[in-house]
Coordinates of N, CA, C and O in Angstrom, one line a residue:
X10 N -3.2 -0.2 -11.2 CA -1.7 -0.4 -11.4 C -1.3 -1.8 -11.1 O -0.3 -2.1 -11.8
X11 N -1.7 -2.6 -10.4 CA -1.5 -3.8 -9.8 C -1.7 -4.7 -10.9 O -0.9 -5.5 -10.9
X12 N -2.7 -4.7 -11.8 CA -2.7 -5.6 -12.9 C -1.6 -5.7 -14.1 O -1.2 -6.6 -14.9
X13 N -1.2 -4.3 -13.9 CA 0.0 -3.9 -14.9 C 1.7 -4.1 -14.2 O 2.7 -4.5 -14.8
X14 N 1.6 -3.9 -13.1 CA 2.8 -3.5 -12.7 C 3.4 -4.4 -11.3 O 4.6 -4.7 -11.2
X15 N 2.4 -4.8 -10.4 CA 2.7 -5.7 -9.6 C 3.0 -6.8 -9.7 O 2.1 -7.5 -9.8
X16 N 4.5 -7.5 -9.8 CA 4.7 -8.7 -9.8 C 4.5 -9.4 -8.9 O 4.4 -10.6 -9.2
X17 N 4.4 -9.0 -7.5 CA 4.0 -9.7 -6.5 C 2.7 -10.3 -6.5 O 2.2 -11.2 -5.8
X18 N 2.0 -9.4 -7.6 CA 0.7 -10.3 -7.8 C 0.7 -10.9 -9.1 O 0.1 -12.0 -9.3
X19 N 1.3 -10.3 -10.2 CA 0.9 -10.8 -11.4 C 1.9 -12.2 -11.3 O 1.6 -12.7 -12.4
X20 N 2.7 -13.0 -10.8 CA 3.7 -13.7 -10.7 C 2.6 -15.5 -10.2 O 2.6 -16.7 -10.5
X21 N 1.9 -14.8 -9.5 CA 1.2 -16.0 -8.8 C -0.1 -15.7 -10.1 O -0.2 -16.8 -10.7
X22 N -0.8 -14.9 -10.5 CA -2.2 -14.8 -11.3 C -1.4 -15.9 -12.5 O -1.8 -17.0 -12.8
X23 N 0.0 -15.3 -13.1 CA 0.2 -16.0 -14.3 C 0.5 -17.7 -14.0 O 0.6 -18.4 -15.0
X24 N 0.6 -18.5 -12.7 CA 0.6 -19.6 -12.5 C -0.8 -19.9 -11.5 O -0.8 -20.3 -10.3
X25 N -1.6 -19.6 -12.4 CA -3.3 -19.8 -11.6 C -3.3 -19.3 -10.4 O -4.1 -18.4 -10.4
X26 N -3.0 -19.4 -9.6 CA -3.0 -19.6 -8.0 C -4.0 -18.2 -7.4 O -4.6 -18.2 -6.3
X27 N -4.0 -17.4 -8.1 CA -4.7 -15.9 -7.7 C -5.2 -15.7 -9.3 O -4.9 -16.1 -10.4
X28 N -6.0 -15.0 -8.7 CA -7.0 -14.1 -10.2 C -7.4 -12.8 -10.0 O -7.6 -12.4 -8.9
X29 N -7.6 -12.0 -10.9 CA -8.4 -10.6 -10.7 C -9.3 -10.5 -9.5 O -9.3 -9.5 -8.7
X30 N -10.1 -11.6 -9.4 CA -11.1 -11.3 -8.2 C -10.4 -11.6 -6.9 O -11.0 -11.8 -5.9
X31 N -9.1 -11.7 -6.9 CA -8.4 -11.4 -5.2 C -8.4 -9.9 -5.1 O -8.2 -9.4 -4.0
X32 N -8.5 -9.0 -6.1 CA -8.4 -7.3 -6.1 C -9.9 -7.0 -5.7 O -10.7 -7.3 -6.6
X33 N -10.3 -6.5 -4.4 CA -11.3 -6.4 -4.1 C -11.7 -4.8 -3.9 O -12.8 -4.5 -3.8
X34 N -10.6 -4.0 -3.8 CA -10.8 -2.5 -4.6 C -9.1 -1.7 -4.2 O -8.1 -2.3 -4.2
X35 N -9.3 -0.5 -4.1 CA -8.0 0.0 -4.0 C -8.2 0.6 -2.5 O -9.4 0.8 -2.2
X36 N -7.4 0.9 -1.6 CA -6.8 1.1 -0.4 C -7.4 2.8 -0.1 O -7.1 3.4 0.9
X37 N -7.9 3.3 -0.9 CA -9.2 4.7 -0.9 C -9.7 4.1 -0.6 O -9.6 3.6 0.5
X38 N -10.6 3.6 -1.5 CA -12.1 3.1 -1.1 C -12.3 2.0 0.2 O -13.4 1.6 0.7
X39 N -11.0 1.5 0.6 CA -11.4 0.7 1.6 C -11.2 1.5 3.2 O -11.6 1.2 4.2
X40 N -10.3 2.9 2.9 CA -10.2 3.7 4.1 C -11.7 4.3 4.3 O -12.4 4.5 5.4
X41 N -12.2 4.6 2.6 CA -14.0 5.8 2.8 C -14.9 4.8 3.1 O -15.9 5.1 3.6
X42 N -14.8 3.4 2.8 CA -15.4 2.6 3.3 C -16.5 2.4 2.4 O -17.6 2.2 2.7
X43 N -15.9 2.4 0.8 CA -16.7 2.0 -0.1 C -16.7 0.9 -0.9 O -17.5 0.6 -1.8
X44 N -15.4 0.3 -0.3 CA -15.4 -1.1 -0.2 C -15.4 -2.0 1.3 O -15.6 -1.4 2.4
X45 N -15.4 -3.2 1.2 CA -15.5 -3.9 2.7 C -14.1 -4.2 2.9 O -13.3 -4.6 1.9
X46 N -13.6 -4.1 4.4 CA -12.4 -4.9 4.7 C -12.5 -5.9 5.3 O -13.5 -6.6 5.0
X47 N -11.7 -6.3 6.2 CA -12.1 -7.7 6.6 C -13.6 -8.1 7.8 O -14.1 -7.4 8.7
X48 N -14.0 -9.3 7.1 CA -15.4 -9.5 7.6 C -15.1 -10.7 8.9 O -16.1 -11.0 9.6
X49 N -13.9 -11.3 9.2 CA -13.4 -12.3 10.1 C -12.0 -11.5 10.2 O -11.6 -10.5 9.5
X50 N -11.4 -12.2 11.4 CA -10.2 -12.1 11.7 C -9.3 -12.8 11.0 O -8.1 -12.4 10.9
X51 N -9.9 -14.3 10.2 CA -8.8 -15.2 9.5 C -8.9 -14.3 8.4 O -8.0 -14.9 7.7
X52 N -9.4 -13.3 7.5 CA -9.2 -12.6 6.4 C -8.3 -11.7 6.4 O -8.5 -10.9 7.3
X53 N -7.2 -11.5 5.5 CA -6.3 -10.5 5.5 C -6.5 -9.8 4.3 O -6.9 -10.3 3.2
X54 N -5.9 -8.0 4.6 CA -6.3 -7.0 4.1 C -4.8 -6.5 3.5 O -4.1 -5.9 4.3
X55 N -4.3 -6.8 2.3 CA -3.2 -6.4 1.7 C -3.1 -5.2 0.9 O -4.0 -5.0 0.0
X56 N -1.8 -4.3 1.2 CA -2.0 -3.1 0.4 C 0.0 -3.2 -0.3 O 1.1 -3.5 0.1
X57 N -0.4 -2.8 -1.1 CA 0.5 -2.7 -2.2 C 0.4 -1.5 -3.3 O -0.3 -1.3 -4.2
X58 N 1.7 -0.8 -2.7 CA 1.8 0.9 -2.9 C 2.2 1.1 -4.7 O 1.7 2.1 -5.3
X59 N 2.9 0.4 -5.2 CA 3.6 0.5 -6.4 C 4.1 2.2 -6.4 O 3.6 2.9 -7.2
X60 N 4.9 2.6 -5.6 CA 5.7 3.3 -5.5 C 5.2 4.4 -5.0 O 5.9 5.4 -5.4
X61 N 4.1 4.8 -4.0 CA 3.0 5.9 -4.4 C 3.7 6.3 -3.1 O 3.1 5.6 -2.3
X62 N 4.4 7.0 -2.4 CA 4.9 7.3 -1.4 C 4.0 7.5 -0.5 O 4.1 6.9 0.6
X63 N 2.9 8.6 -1.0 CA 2.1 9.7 -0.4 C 1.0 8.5 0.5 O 0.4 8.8 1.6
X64 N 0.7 6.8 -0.1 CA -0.2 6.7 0.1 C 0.3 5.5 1.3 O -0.3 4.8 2.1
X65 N 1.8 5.6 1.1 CA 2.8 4.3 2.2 C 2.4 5.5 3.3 O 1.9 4.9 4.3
X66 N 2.4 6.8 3.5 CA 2.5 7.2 4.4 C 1.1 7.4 5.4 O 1.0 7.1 6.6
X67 N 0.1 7.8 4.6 CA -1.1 7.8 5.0 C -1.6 6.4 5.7 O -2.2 6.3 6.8
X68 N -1.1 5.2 4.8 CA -1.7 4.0 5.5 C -0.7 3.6 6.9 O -0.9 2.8 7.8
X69 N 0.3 4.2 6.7 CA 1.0 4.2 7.9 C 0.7 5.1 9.1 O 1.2 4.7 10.2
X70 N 0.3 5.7 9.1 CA -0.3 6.9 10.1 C -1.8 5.7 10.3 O -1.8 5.0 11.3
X71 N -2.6 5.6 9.6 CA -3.9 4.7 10.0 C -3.6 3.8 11.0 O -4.3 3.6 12.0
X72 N -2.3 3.0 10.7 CA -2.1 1.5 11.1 C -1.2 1.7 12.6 O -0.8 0.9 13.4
X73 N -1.0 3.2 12.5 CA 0.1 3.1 14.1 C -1.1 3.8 14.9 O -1.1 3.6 16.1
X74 N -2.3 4.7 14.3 CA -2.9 5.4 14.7 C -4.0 4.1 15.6 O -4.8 4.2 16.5
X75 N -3.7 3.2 14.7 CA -4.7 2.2 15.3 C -4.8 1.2 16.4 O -5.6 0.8 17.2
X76 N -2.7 1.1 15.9 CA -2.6 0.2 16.8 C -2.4 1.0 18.5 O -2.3 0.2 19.5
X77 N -2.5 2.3 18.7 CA -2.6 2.7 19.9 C -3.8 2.6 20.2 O -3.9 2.3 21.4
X78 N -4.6 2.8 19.6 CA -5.8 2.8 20.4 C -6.7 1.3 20.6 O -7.7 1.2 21.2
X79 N -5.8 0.4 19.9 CA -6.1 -1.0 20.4 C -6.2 -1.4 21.5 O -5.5 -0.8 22.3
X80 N -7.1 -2.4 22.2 CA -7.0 -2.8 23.3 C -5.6 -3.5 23.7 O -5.3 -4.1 22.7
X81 N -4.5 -3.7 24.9 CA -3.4 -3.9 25.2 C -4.0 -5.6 25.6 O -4.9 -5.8 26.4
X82 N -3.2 -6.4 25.0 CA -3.1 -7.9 25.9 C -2.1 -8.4 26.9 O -1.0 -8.0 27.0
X83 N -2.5 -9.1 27.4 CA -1.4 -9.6 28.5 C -1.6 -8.8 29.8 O -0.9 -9.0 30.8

């Protein structure tokens, strides 16, 4: 849907700056782990719902679910 419908990405692909190969799979395959996420900490992992409610919510439960069980600093 991102190639079709995301202007937040199609906006920068149509003035070079990004290309197809910044899509490195969809936000399933990177929770089953049949894609890779980040391999450093300077790599960032962007998800972009195009309206999919069900899947804002799920990745939201992952990301609070995570950040609890993070190590605390300070």
């Amino acid at each position: 849907s991102a190639l079709a419908e995301a202007g937040d990405f199609l906006l920068p692909r149509s003035e070079g700056r990004i290309d197809n190969a910044h899509i490195a799979g969809e936000i399933g395959e990177l929770l089953e782990g049949r894609v890779p996420g980040r391999t450093t900490p300077d790599e960032i992992t962007l998800f972009k719902s195009l309206g999919m409610a069900v899947q804002d919510l799920a990745v939201g439960r992952v990301v609070l679910a995570s950040a609890f069980r993070a190590p605390q600093e300070g």
